[in-house]
mmCIF file with all atom_site columns, C-alpha atoms in Angstrom:
data_model
loop_
_atom_site.group_PDB
_atom_site.id
_atom_site.type_symbol
_atom_site.label_atom_id
_atom_site.label_alt_id
_atom_site.label_comp_id
_atom_site.label_asym_id
_atom_site.label_entity_id
_atom_site.label_seq_id
_atom_site.pdbx_PDB_ins_code
_atom_site.Cartn_x
_atom_site.Cartn_y
_atom_site.Cartn_z
_atom_site.occupancy
_atom_site.B_iso_or_equiv
_atom_site.pdbx_formal_charge
_atom_site.auth_seq_id
_atom_site.auth_comp_id
_atom_site.auth_asym_id
_atom_site.auth_atom_id
_atom_site.pdbx_PDB_model_num
ATOM 1   C CA . ASP A 1 1   ? 106.722 113.529 71.149  1.00 0.00 ? 1   ASP A CA 1
ATOM 2   C CA . ALA A 1 2   ? 103.064 112.645 71.099  1.00 0.00 ? 2   ALA A CA 1
ATOM 3   C CA . GLY A 1 3   ? 102.541 113.659 74.694  1.00 0.00 ? 3   GLY A CA 1
ATOM 4   C CA . VAL A 1 4   ? 100.658 111.668 77.248  1.00 0.00 ? 4   VAL A CA 1
ATOM 5   C CA . ILE A 1 5   ? 98.231  109.366 75.498  1.00 0.00 ? 5   ILE A CA 1
ATOM 6   C CA . GLN A 1 6   ? 95.062  108.179 77.146  1.00 0.00 ? 6   GLN A CA 1
ATOM 7   C CA . SER A 1 7   ? 92.464  105.780 75.875  1.00 0.00 ? 7   SER A CA 1
ATOM 8   C CA . PRO A 1 8   ? 89.621  105.609 75.415  1.00 0.00 ? 8   PRO A CA 1
ATOM 9   C CA . ARG A 1 9   ? 88.580  109.279 75.139  1.00 0.00 ? 9   ARG A CA 1
ATOM 10  C CA . HIS A 1 10  ? 85.025  108.426 76.117  1.00 0.00 ? 10  HIS A CA 1
ATOM 11  C CA . GLU A 1 11  ? 83.595  105.429 77.877  1.00 0.00 ? 11  GLU A CA 1
ATOM 12  C CA . VAL A 1 12  ? 79.981  104.695 78.666  1.00 0.00 ? 12  VAL A CA 1
ATOM 13  C CA . THR A 1 13  ? 79.302  101.610 80.681  1.00 0.00 ? 13  THR A CA 1
ATOM 14  C CA . GLU A 1 14  ? 76.595  100.084 82.797  1.00 0.00 ? 14  GLU A CA 1
ATOM 15  C CA . MET A 1 15  ? 76.748  99.964  86.540  1.00 0.00 ? 15  MET A CA 1
ATOM 16  C CA . GLY A 1 16  ? 78.525  96.852  87.746  1.00 0.00 ? 16  GLY A CA 1
ATOM 17  C CA . GLN A 1 17  ? 80.749  96.495  84.718  1.00 0.00 ? 17  GLN A CA 1
ATOM 18  C CA . GLU A 1 18  ? 84.520  96.590  84.819  1.00 0.00 ? 18  GLU A CA 1
ATOM 19  C CA . VAL A 1 19  ? 86.196  99.643  83.307  1.00 0.00 ? 19  VAL A CA 1
ATOM 20  C CA . THR A 1 20  ? 89.847  99.887  82.321  1.00 0.00 ? 20  THR A CA 1
ATOM 21  C CA . LEU A 1 21  ? 91.461  103.205 81.482  1.00 0.00 ? 21  LEU A CA 1
ATOM 22  C CA . ARG A 1 22  ? 94.870  103.301 79.818  1.00 0.00 ? 22  ARG A CA 1
ATOM 23  C CA . CYS A 1 23  ? 97.724  105.703 79.794  1.00 0.00 ? 23  CYS A CA 1
ATOM 24  C CA . LYS A 1 24  ? 101.049 105.970 77.963  1.00 0.00 ? 24  LYS A CA 1
ATOM 25  C CA . PRO A 1 25  ? 103.326 108.566 79.602  1.00 0.00 ? 25  PRO A CA 1
ATOM 26  C CA . ILE A 1 26  ? 105.985 110.589 77.908  1.00 0.00 ? 26  ILE A CA 1
ATOM 27  C CA . SER A 1 27  ? 109.164 108.644 77.408  1.00 0.00 ? 27  SER A CA 1
ATOM 28  C CA . GLY A 1 28  ? 111.743 109.490 80.053  1.00 0.00 ? 28  GLY A CA 1
ATOM 29  C CA . HIS A 1 29  ? 109.237 110.760 82.603  1.00 0.00 ? 29  HIS A CA 1
ATOM 30  C CA . ASP A 1 30  ? 109.753 108.930 85.853  1.00 0.00 ? 30  ASP A CA 1
ATOM 31  C CA . TYR A 1 31  ? 106.501 109.985 87.512  1.00 0.00 ? 31  TYR A CA 1
ATOM 32  C CA . LEU A 1 32  ? 102.990 109.026 86.477  1.00 0.00 ? 32  LEU A CA 1
ATOM 33  C CA . PHE A 1 33  ? 99.843  110.376 88.069  1.00 0.00 ? 33  PHE A CA 1
ATOM 34  C CA . TRP A 1 34  ? 96.202  109.418 87.843  1.00 0.00 ? 34  TRP A CA 1
ATOM 35  C CA . TYR A 1 35  ? 93.756  112.251 88.606  1.00 0.00 ? 35  TYR A CA 1
ATOM 36  C CA . ARG A 1 36  ? 89.995  112.348 88.675  1.00 0.00 ? 36  ARG A CA 1
ATOM 37  C CA . GLN A 1 37  ? 88.168  115.559 87.868  1.00 0.00 ? 37  GLN A CA 1
ATOM 38  C CA . THR A 1 38  ? 84.645  116.427 88.968  1.00 0.00 ? 38  THR A CA 1
ATOM 39  C CA . MET A 1 39  ? 82.790  119.731 88.986  1.00 0.00 ? 39  MET A CA 1
ATOM 40  C CA . MET A 1 40  ? 82.567  119.703 92.735  1.00 0.00 ? 40  MET A CA 1
ATOM 41  C CA . ARG A 1 41  ? 86.089  118.832 93.648  1.00 0.00 ? 41  ARG A CA 1
ATOM 42  C CA . GLY A 1 42  ? 88.255  119.725 90.722  1.00 0.00 ? 42  GLY A CA 1
ATOM 43  C CA . LEU A 1 43  ? 91.290  117.521 90.267  1.00 0.00 ? 43  LEU A CA 1
ATOM 44  C CA . GLU A 1 44  ? 91.864  114.824 92.859  1.00 0.00 ? 44  GLU A CA 1
ATOM 45  C CA . LEU A 1 45  ? 95.003  112.782 92.900  1.00 0.00 ? 45  LEU A CA 1
ATOM 46  C CA . LEU A 1 46  ? 94.158  109.093 92.949  1.00 0.00 ? 46  LEU A CA 1
ATOM 47  C CA . ILE A 1 47  ? 97.618  107.562 92.823  1.00 0.00 ? 47  ILE A CA 1
ATOM 48  C CA . TYR A 1 48  ? 101.108 108.209 91.567  1.00 0.00 ? 48  TYR A CA 1
ATOM 49  C CA . PHE A 1 49  ? 104.009 106.052 90.507  1.00 0.00 ? 49  PHE A CA 1
ATOM 50  C CA . ASN A 1 50  ? 107.726 106.653 90.514  1.00 0.00 ? 50  ASN A CA 1
ATOM 51  C CA . ASN A 1 51  ? 109.770 104.386 88.265  1.00 0.00 ? 51  ASN A CA 1
ATOM 52  C CA . ASN A 1 52  ? 106.736 102.086 87.928  1.00 0.00 ? 52  ASN A CA 1
ATOM 53  C CA . VAL A 1 53  ? 106.311 101.696 91.685  1.00 0.00 ? 53  VAL A CA 1
ATOM 54  C CA . PRO A 1 54  ? 103.197 103.022 93.363  1.00 0.00 ? 54  PRO A CA 1
ATOM 55  C CA . ILE A 1 55  ? 104.236 105.668 95.886  1.00 0.00 ? 55  ILE A CA 1
ATOM 56  C CA . ASP A 1 56  ? 101.013 107.144 97.170  1.00 0.00 ? 56  ASP A CA 1
ATOM 57  C CA . ASP A 1 57  ? 97.607  105.560 96.646  1.00 0.00 ? 57  ASP A CA 1
ATOM 58  C CA . SER A 1 58  ? 95.865  107.311 99.478  1.00 0.00 ? 58  SER A CA 1
ATOM 59  C CA . GLY A 1 59  ? 93.564  109.082 97.022  1.00 0.00 ? 59  GLY A CA 1
ATOM 60  C CA . MET A 1 60  ? 92.106  105.869 95.630  1.00 0.00 ? 60  MET A CA 1
ATOM 61  C CA . PRO A 1 61  ? 88.513  106.138 96.812  1.00 0.00 ? 61  PRO A CA 1
ATOM 62  C CA . GLU A 1 62  ? 87.672  102.488 97.389  1.00 0.00 ? 62  GLU A CA 1
ATOM 63  C CA . ASP A 1 63  ? 88.906  98.962  96.839  1.00 0.00 ? 63  ASP A CA 1
ATOM 64  C CA . ARG A 1 64  ? 86.959  98.982  93.612  1.00 0.00 ? 64  ARG A CA 1
ATOM 65  C CA . PHE A 1 65  ? 89.752  101.132 92.178  1.00 0.00 ? 65  PHE A CA 1
ATOM 66  C CA . SER A 1 66  ? 93.135  99.664  91.290  1.00 0.00 ? 66  SER A CA 1
ATOM 67  C CA . ALA A 1 67  ? 96.047  100.878 89.237  1.00 0.00 ? 67  ALA A CA 1
ATOM 68  C CA . LYS A 1 68  ? 99.078  99.179  87.755  1.00 0.00 ? 68  LYS A CA 1
ATOM 69  C CA . MET A 1 69  ? 102.185 100.212 85.916  1.00 0.00 ? 69  MET A CA 1
ATOM 70  C CA . PRO A 1 70  ? 103.764 97.053  84.502  1.00 0.00 ? 70  PRO A CA 1
ATOM 71  C CA . ASN A 1 71  ? 106.443 99.029  82.624  1.00 0.00 ? 71  ASN A CA 1
ATOM 72  C CA . ALA A 1 72  ? 107.656 102.541 82.067  1.00 0.00 ? 72  ALA A CA 1
ATOM 73  C CA . SER A 1 73  ? 105.446 103.096 79.038  1.00 0.00 ? 73  SER A CA 1
ATOM 74  C CA . PHE A 1 74  ? 102.063 101.905 80.217  1.00 0.00 ? 74  PHE A CA 1
ATOM 75  C CA . SER A 1 75  ? 99.652  102.241 83.100  1.00 0.00 ? 75  SER A CA 1
ATOM 76  C CA . THR A 1 76  ? 96.067  101.197 83.729  1.00 0.00 ? 76  THR A CA 1
ATOM 77  C CA . LEU A 1 77  ? 93.385  102.356 86.112  1.00 0.00 ? 77  LEU A CA 1
ATOM 78  C CA . LYS A 1 78  ? 90.668  99.791  86.687  1.00 0.00 ? 78  LYS A CA 1
ATOM 79  C CA . ILE A 1 79  ? 87.278  100.183 88.337  1.00 0.00 ? 79  ILE A CA 1
ATOM 80  C CA . GLN A 1 80  ? 85.517  96.970  89.229  1.00 0.00 ? 80  GLN A CA 1
ATOM 81  C CA . PRO A 1 81  ? 82.558  97.075  89.710  1.00 0.00 ? 81  PRO A CA 1
ATOM 82  C CA . SER A 1 82  ? 81.752  100.563 88.382  1.00 0.00 ? 82  SER A CA 1
ATOM 83  C CA . GLU A 1 83  ? 79.094  102.753 89.912  1.00 0.00 ? 83  GLU A CA 1
ATOM 84  C CA . PRO A 1 84  ? 77.296  105.890 88.649  1.00 0.00 ? 84  PRO A CA 1
ATOM 85  C CA . ARG A 1 85  ? 79.189  108.058 91.119  1.00 0.00 ? 85  ARG A CA 1
ATOM 86  C CA . ASP A 1 86  ? 82.418  107.117 89.384  1.00 0.00 ? 86  ASP A CA 1
ATOM 87  C CA . SER A 1 87  ? 81.332  109.213 86.408  1.00 0.00 ? 87  SER A CA 1
ATOM 88  C CA . ALA A 1 88  ? 84.040  111.848 85.922  1.00 0.00 ? 88  ALA A CA 1
ATOM 89  C CA . VAL A 1 89  ? 86.944  112.716 83.721  1.00 0.00 ? 89  VAL A CA 1
ATOM 90  C CA . TYR A 1 90  ? 90.069  110.783 84.531  1.00 0.00 ? 90  TYR A CA 1
ATOM 91  C CA . PHE A 1 91  ? 93.392  112.351 83.695  1.00 0.00 ? 91  PHE A CA 1
ATOM 92  C CA . CYS A 1 92  ? 96.759  110.738 83.457  1.00 0.00 ? 92  CYS A CA 1
ATOM 93  C CA . ALA A 1 93  ? 99.841  112.940 83.750  1.00 0.00 ? 93  ALA A CA 1
ATOM 94  C CA . SER A 1 94  ? 103.562 112.396 83.710  1.00 0.00 ? 94  SER A CA 1
ATOM 95  C CA . SER A 1 95  ? 106.519 114.357 84.876  1.00 0.00 ? 95  SER A CA 1
ATOM 96  C CA . GLN A 1 96  ? 110.297 114.167 84.942  1.00 0.00 ? 96  GLN A CA 1
ATOM 97  C CA . ARG A 1 97  ? 110.411 115.207 88.575  1.00 0.00 ? 97  ARG A CA 1
ATOM 98  C CA . LEU A 1 98  ? 108.064 115.405 91.466  1.00 0.00 ? 98  LEU A CA 1
ATOM 99  C CA . PRO A 1 99  ? 105.878 118.514 91.058  1.00 0.00 ? 99  PRO A CA 1
ATOM 100 C CA . GLY A 1 100 ? 105.944 120.828 93.991  1.00 0.00 ? 100 GLY A CA 1
ATOM 101 C CA . THR A 1 101 ? 109.715 120.722 94.139  1.00 0.00 ? 101 THR A CA 1
ATOM 102 C CA . GLY A 1 102 ? 110.526 123.568 91.876  1.00 0.00 ? 102 GLY A CA 1
ATOM 103 C CA . SER A 1 103 ? 109.191 122.743 88.443  1.00 0.00 ? 103 SER A CA 1
ATOM 104 C CA . SER A 1 104 ? 105.737 121.864 87.226  1.00 0.00 ? 104 SER A CA 1
ATOM 105 C CA . GLY A 1 105 ? 106.909 119.319 84.679  1.00 0.00 ? 105 GLY A CA 1
ATOM 106 C CA . TYR A 1 106 ? 103.344 118.169 84.392  1.00 0.00 ? 106 TYR A CA 1
ATOM 107 C CA . THR A 1 107 ? 102.120 116.992 81.056  1.00 0.00 ? 107 THR A CA 1
ATOM 108 C CA . PHE A 1 108 ? 98.529  115.928 81.117  1.00 0.00 ? 108 PHE A CA 1
ATOM 109 C CA . GLY A 1 109 ? 96.748  113.572 78.784  1.00 0.00 ? 109 GLY A CA 1
ATOM 110 C CA . SER A 1 110 ? 93.489  114.604 77.205  1.00 0.00 ? 110 SER A CA 1
ATOM 111 C CA . GLY A 1 111 ? 91.498  112.620 79.728  1.00 0.00 ? 111 GLY A CA 1
ATOM 112 C CA . THR A 1 112 ? 88.934  109.859 79.593  1.00 0.00 ? 112 THR A CA 1
ATOM 113 C CA . ARG A 1 113 ? 85.363  110.931 80.144  1.00 0.00 ? 113 ARG A CA 1
ATOM 114 C CA . LEU A 1 114 ? 83.689  108.066 81.983  1.00 0.00 ? 114 LEU A CA 1
ATOM 115 C CA . THR A 1 115 ? 79.955  107.808 82.260  1.00 0.00 ? 115 THR A CA 1
ATOM 116 C CA . VAL A 1 116 ? 78.434  104.989 84.290  1.00 0.00 ? 116 VAL A CA 1
ATOM 117 C CA . VAL A 1 117 ? 74.737  104.512 83.814  1.00 0.00 ? 117 VAL A CA 1
ATOM 118 C CA . ALA B 2 1   ? 94.300  127.432 71.381  1.00 0.00 ? 1   ALA B CA 1
ATOM 119 C CA . GLN B 2 2   ? 94.847  128.241 75.011  1.00 0.00 ? 2   GLN B CA 1
ATOM 120 C CA . SER B 2 3   ? 97.845  129.038 77.102  1.00 0.00 ? 3   SER B CA 1
ATOM 121 C CA . VAL B 2 4   ? 98.767  130.120 80.562  1.00 0.00 ? 4   VAL B CA 1
ATOM 122 C CA . THR B 2 5   ? 101.730 132.213 81.663  1.00 0.00 ? 5   THR B CA 1
ATOM 123 C CA . GLN B 2 6   ? 102.710 132.497 85.282  1.00 0.00 ? 6   GLN B CA 1
ATOM 124 C CA . LEU B 2 7   ? 104.887 135.568 85.339  1.00 0.00 ? 7   LEU B CA 1
ATOM 125 C CA . ASP B 2 8   ? 107.065 134.613 88.308  1.00 0.00 ? 8   ASP B CA 1
ATOM 126 C CA . SER B 2 9   ? 108.777 131.290 88.836  1.00 0.00 ? 9   SER B CA 1
ATOM 127 C CA . HIS B 2 10  ? 109.608 132.208 92.449  1.00 0.00 ? 10  HIS B CA 1
ATOM 128 C CA . VAL B 2 11  ? 107.994 134.611 94.906  1.00 0.00 ? 11  VAL B CA 1
ATOM 129 C CA . SER B 2 12  ? 109.365 135.257 98.358  1.00 0.00 ? 12  SER B CA 1
ATOM 130 C CA . VAL B 2 13  ? 107.449 137.100 101.099 1.00 0.00 ? 13  VAL B CA 1
ATOM 131 C CA . SER B 2 14  ? 107.626 137.568 104.808 1.00 0.00 ? 14  SER B CA 1
ATOM 132 C CA . GLU B 2 15  ? 105.031 136.050 107.074 1.00 0.00 ? 15  GLU B CA 1
ATOM 133 C CA . GLY B 2 16  ? 102.156 138.447 107.583 1.00 0.00 ? 16  GLY B CA 1
ATOM 134 C CA . THR B 2 17  ? 102.743 140.366 104.306 1.00 0.00 ? 17  THR B CA 1
ATOM 135 C CA . PRO B 2 18  ? 100.526 140.203 101.209 1.00 0.00 ? 18  PRO B CA 1
ATOM 136 C CA . VAL B 2 19  ? 100.919 137.571 98.527  1.00 0.00 ? 19  VAL B CA 1
ATOM 137 C CA . LEU B 2 20  ? 100.507 138.179 94.803  1.00 0.00 ? 20  LEU B CA 1
ATOM 138 C CA . LEU B 2 21  ? 101.012 135.399 92.276  1.00 0.00 ? 21  LEU B CA 1
ATOM 139 C CA . ARG B 2 22  ? 100.472 136.547 88.709  1.00 0.00 ? 22  ARG B CA 1
ATOM 140 C CA . CYS B 2 23  ? 98.805  134.628 85.911  1.00 0.00 ? 23  CYS B CA 1
ATOM 141 C CA . ASN B 2 24  ? 97.905  135.639 82.347  1.00 0.00 ? 24  ASN B CA 1
ATOM 142 C CA . TYR B 2 25  ? 95.965  133.419 80.021  1.00 0.00 ? 25  TYR B CA 1
ATOM 143 C CA . SER B 2 26  ? 94.805  133.201 76.470  1.00 0.00 ? 26  SER B CA 1
ATOM 144 C CA . SER B 2 27  ? 91.809  131.219 75.306  1.00 0.00 ? 27  SER B CA 1
ATOM 145 C CA . SER B 2 28  ? 89.673  131.055 72.239  1.00 0.00 ? 28  SER B CA 1
ATOM 146 C CA . TYR B 2 29  ? 86.580  130.431 74.269  1.00 0.00 ? 29  TYR B CA 1
ATOM 147 C CA . SER B 2 30  ? 85.112  131.629 77.529  1.00 0.00 ? 30  SER B CA 1
ATOM 148 C CA . PRO B 2 31  ? 87.598  129.980 79.836  1.00 0.00 ? 31  PRO B CA 1
ATOM 149 C CA . SER B 2 32  ? 87.340  128.308 83.187  1.00 0.00 ? 32  SER B CA 1
ATOM 150 C CA . LEU B 2 33  ? 90.311  129.232 85.333  1.00 0.00 ? 33  LEU B CA 1
ATOM 151 C CA . PHE B 2 34  ? 91.710  127.542 88.375  1.00 0.00 ? 34  PHE B CA 1
ATOM 152 C CA . TRP B 2 35  ? 94.424  127.936 90.934  1.00 0.00 ? 35  TRP B CA 1
ATOM 153 C CA . TYR B 2 36  ? 95.898  124.800 92.434  1.00 0.00 ? 36  TYR B CA 1
ATOM 154 C CA . VAL B 2 37  ? 98.448  124.414 95.180  1.00 0.00 ? 37  VAL B CA 1
ATOM 155 C CA . GLN B 2 38  ? 100.868 121.595 95.592  1.00 0.00 ? 38  GLN B CA 1
ATOM 156 C CA . HIS B 2 39  ? 102.953 120.841 98.627  1.00 0.00 ? 39  HIS B CA 1
ATOM 157 C CA . PRO B 2 40  ? 105.889 118.507 98.139  1.00 0.00 ? 40  PRO B CA 1
ATOM 158 C CA . ASN B 2 41  ? 104.926 114.871 97.963  1.00 0.00 ? 41  ASN B CA 1
ATOM 159 C CA . LYS B 2 42  ? 101.250 115.799 97.784  1.00 0.00 ? 42  LYS B CA 1
ATOM 160 C CA . GLY B 2 43  ? 98.720  115.947 95.009  1.00 0.00 ? 43  GLY B CA 1
ATOM 161 C CA . LEU B 2 44  ? 97.233  119.099 93.571  1.00 0.00 ? 44  LEU B CA 1
ATOM 162 C CA . GLN B 2 45  ? 94.701  120.845 95.777  1.00 0.00 ? 45  GLN B CA 1
ATOM 163 C CA . LEU B 2 46  ? 92.098  123.168 94.332  1.00 0.00 ? 46  LEU B CA 1
ATOM 164 C CA . LEU B 2 47  ? 92.294  126.644 95.825  1.00 0.00 ? 47  LEU B CA 1
ATOM 165 C CA . LEU B 2 48  ? 89.593  128.304 93.785  1.00 0.00 ? 48  LEU B CA 1
ATOM 166 C CA . LYS B 2 49  ? 87.952  128.360 90.380  1.00 0.00 ? 49  LYS B CA 1
ATOM 167 C CA . TYR B 2 50  ? 86.344  130.841 88.026  1.00 0.00 ? 50  TYR B CA 1
ATOM 168 C CA . THR B 2 51  ? 83.556  129.556 85.748  1.00 0.00 ? 51  THR B CA 1
ATOM 169 C CA . SER B 2 52  ? 81.936  132.718 84.343  1.00 0.00 ? 52  SER B CA 1
ATOM 170 C CA . ALA B 2 53  ? 80.121  133.739 87.509  1.00 0.00 ? 53  ALA B CA 1
ATOM 171 C CA . ALA B 2 54  ? 81.441  136.462 89.843  1.00 0.00 ? 54  ALA B CA 1
ATOM 172 C CA . THR B 2 55  ? 84.759  137.859 88.658  1.00 0.00 ? 55  THR B CA 1
ATOM 173 C CA . LEU B 2 56  ? 86.153  137.994 92.208  1.00 0.00 ? 56  LEU B CA 1
ATOM 174 C CA . VAL B 2 57  ? 86.533  134.459 93.408  1.00 0.00 ? 57  VAL B CA 1
ATOM 175 C CA . LYS B 2 58  ? 87.193  133.502 96.974  1.00 0.00 ? 58  LYS B CA 1
ATOM 176 C CA . GLY B 2 59  ? 88.928  130.246 97.763  1.00 0.00 ? 59  GLY B CA 1
ATOM 177 C CA . ILE B 2 60  ? 90.220  128.278 100.673 1.00 0.00 ? 60  ILE B CA 1
ATOM 178 C CA . ASN B 2 61  ? 92.813  129.425 103.194 1.00 0.00 ? 61  ASN B CA 1
ATOM 179 C CA . GLY B 2 62  ? 92.095  133.111 102.603 1.00 0.00 ? 62  GLY B CA 1
ATOM 180 C CA . PHE B 2 63  ? 93.116  133.148 98.952  1.00 0.00 ? 63  PHE B CA 1
ATOM 181 C CA . GLU B 2 64  ? 91.182  134.978 96.278  1.00 0.00 ? 64  GLU B CA 1
ATOM 182 C CA . ALA B 2 65  ? 91.595  135.768 92.604  1.00 0.00 ? 65  ALA B CA 1
ATOM 183 C CA . GLU B 2 66  ? 90.073  138.287 90.257  1.00 0.00 ? 66  GLU B CA 1
ATOM 184 C CA . PHE B 2 67  ? 89.196  137.502 86.671  1.00 0.00 ? 67  PHE B CA 1
ATOM 185 C CA . LYS B 2 68  ? 89.980  140.486 84.442  1.00 0.00 ? 68  LYS B CA 1
ATOM 186 C CA . LYS B 2 69  ? 88.962  139.813 80.885  1.00 0.00 ? 69  LYS B CA 1
ATOM 187 C CA . SER B 2 70  ? 90.359  143.108 79.541  1.00 0.00 ? 70  SER B CA 1
ATOM 188 C CA . GLU B 2 71  ? 93.775  142.244 80.964  1.00 0.00 ? 71  GLU B CA 1
ATOM 189 C CA . THR B 2 72  ? 93.463  138.463 80.411  1.00 0.00 ? 72  THR B CA 1
ATOM 190 C CA . SER B 2 73  ? 94.656  138.011 83.946  1.00 0.00 ? 73  SER B CA 1
ATOM 191 C CA . PHE B 2 74  ? 93.731  135.852 86.925  1.00 0.00 ? 74  PHE B CA 1
ATOM 192 C CA . HIS B 2 75  ? 96.100  136.861 89.665  1.00 0.00 ? 75  HIS B CA 1
ATOM 193 C CA . LEU B 2 76  ? 96.035  135.071 93.019  1.00 0.00 ? 76  LEU B CA 1
ATOM 194 C CA . THR B 2 77  ? 96.215  137.140 96.206  1.00 0.00 ? 77  THR B CA 1
ATOM 195 C CA . LYS B 2 78  ? 96.170  136.724 99.949  1.00 0.00 ? 78  LYS B CA 1
ATOM 196 C CA . PRO B 2 79  ? 96.262  139.625 102.413 1.00 0.00 ? 79  PRO B CA 1
ATOM 197 C CA . SER B 2 80  ? 98.607  138.016 104.887 1.00 0.00 ? 80  SER B CA 1
ATOM 198 C CA . ALA B 2 81  ? 100.969 135.097 104.223 1.00 0.00 ? 81  ALA B CA 1
ATOM 199 C CA . HIS B 2 82  ? 101.361 132.211 106.567 1.00 0.00 ? 82  HIS B CA 1
ATOM 200 C CA . MET B 2 83  ? 104.257 129.835 106.849 1.00 0.00 ? 83  MET B CA 1
ATOM 201 C CA . SER B 2 84  ? 101.993 127.004 105.759 1.00 0.00 ? 84  SER B CA 1
ATOM 202 C CA . ASP B 2 85  ? 101.368 128.770 102.448 1.00 0.00 ? 85  ASP B CA 1
ATOM 203 C CA . ALA B 2 86  ? 104.865 127.865 101.241 1.00 0.00 ? 86  ALA B CA 1
ATOM 204 C CA . ALA B 2 87  ? 104.273 125.575 98.233  1.00 0.00 ? 87  ALA B CA 1
ATOM 205 C CA . GLU B 2 88  ? 104.059 125.572 94.488  1.00 0.00 ? 88  GLU B CA 1
ATOM 206 C CA . TYR B 2 89  ? 101.058 127.224 92.839  1.00 0.00 ? 89  TYR B CA 1
ATOM 207 C CA . PHE B 2 90  ? 99.646  126.478 89.446  1.00 0.00 ? 90  PHE B CA 1
ATOM 208 C CA . CYS B 2 91  ? 97.321  128.565 87.310  1.00 0.00 ? 91  CYS B CA 1
ATOM 209 C CA . VAL B 2 92  ? 95.213  126.392 85.003  1.00 0.00 ? 92  VAL B CA 1
ATOM 210 C CA . VAL B 2 93  ? 92.890  127.168 82.117  1.00 0.00 ? 93  VAL B CA 1
ATOM 211 C CA . SER B 2 94  ? 90.215  124.900 80.740  1.00 0.00 ? 94  SER B CA 1
ATOM 212 C CA . ASP B 2 95  ? 88.625  125.618 77.396  1.00 0.00 ? 95  ASP B CA 1
ATOM 213 C CA . GLY B 2 96  ? 85.005  125.521 76.406  1.00 0.00 ? 96  GLY B CA 1
ATOM 214 C CA . GLY B 2 97  ? 83.762  127.178 79.584  1.00 0.00 ? 97  GLY B CA 1
ATOM 215 C CA . THR B 2 98  ? 83.427  123.899 81.473  1.00 0.00 ? 98  THR B CA 1
ATOM 216 C CA . SER B 2 99  ? 85.597  122.045 83.899  1.00 0.00 ? 99  SER B CA 1
ATOM 217 C CA . TYR B 2 100 ? 85.854  119.168 81.499  1.00 0.00 ? 100 TYR B CA 1
ATOM 218 C CA . GLY B 2 101 ? 87.828  120.791 78.777  1.00 0.00 ? 101 GLY B CA 1
ATOM 219 C CA . LYS B 2 102 ? 91.473  120.320 78.011  1.00 0.00 ? 102 LYS B CA 1
ATOM 220 C CA . LEU B 2 103 ? 93.599  121.493 80.891  1.00 0.00 ? 103 LEU B CA 1
ATOM 221 C CA . THR B 2 104 ? 96.554  123.742 80.319  1.00 0.00 ? 104 THR B CA 1
ATOM 222 C CA . PHE B 2 105 ? 98.865  124.325 83.260  1.00 0.00 ? 105 PHE B CA 1
ATOM 223 C CA . GLY B 2 106 ? 101.128 127.245 83.896  1.00 0.00 ? 106 GLY B CA 1
ATOM 224 C CA . GLN B 2 107 ? 104.708 126.450 84.772  1.00 0.00 ? 107 GLN B CA 1
ATOM 225 C CA . GLY B 2 108 ? 104.120 127.016 88.462  1.00 0.00 ? 108 GLY B CA 1
ATOM 226 C CA . THR B 2 109 ? 105.243 129.602 91.006  1.00 0.00 ? 109 THR B CA 1
ATOM 227 C CA . ILE B 2 110 ? 107.176 128.532 94.074  1.00 0.00 ? 110 ILE B CA 1
ATOM 228 C CA . LEU B 2 111 ? 106.085 130.613 97.036  1.00 0.00 ? 111 LEU B CA 1
ATOM 229 C CA . THR B 2 112 ? 108.597 130.960 99.896  1.00 0.00 ? 112 THR B CA 1
ATOM 230 C CA . VAL B 2 113 ? 107.440 132.472 103.175 1.00 0.00 ? 113 VAL B CA 1
ATOM 231 C CA . HIS B 2 114 ? 110.090 133.807 105.566 1.00 0.00 ? 114 HIS B CA 1
ATOM 232 C CA . PRO B 2 115 ? 109.537 134.129 109.314 1.00 0.00 ? 115 PRO B CA 1
#
C-alpha cells in the first residue's frame, strides 16, 4: 500500500487565489481527517469524514475553507480566497476506526506545505 | 528513519494517583517530540512539545514530559490523575528538528481513571 497520498507537496500562491489540496486515503479506511499544523498550535483538526460523509467540521476556521469527499478514494480541501495567515502544513490522515476508541489507526500523509504571499 | 514506541497500550490508575505514560523514540536527526491527547469523537489536542529547548517540558492540564536523549525517551507524567484525563494519548516524533517534518505517531495509550 502506498499510504495516504497528498498533493501537491508544496504550494505557493498569492493572496486571494483559490487553493485546492488533495488527498487519497488508504483503501479500506473509513475515516478521513484533515489537519492543519502550525508552530503555535500544533495539529488542529479541521474536519473529518466517515464513509465519505462529513461528521465534524467545527474546526474549519472560516467559510473560506471547504472540504469534500466525493468518493472513498479522494478528498479535497479548498481555500477560497486564500490569505497569508492560512500558511501552514496541511495533513490528511485516514483510519479504519475512530481514533480515541482503543487504537490509533492513524496513517498520515506527508502533508502539503502551503505558503500564501 | 524515525519511529516511536509507546510501551503500554493501556494504563489504568485511580483518581488522585500519579500517571506515567511511556514513550521511546528513534530519530536520525534532532527530533521534535509531542504528546497529543484524543478524547472519543474529538480531534487531537496538543498537550506539550519538545523542540530542543528545556528538556523538562510543561504542558496543559498539569502534564509534563522529560526529554532524555541518553535513554531516547519522552515519558509523559502527571502527579495526580483526574477523571477527565481518561482518553487516548499519542507520542509523536517529527524529524529535522522542526514542527514541519514528517510526523510519526506511536500506537497510542488508553488511559483509564478509576474513581
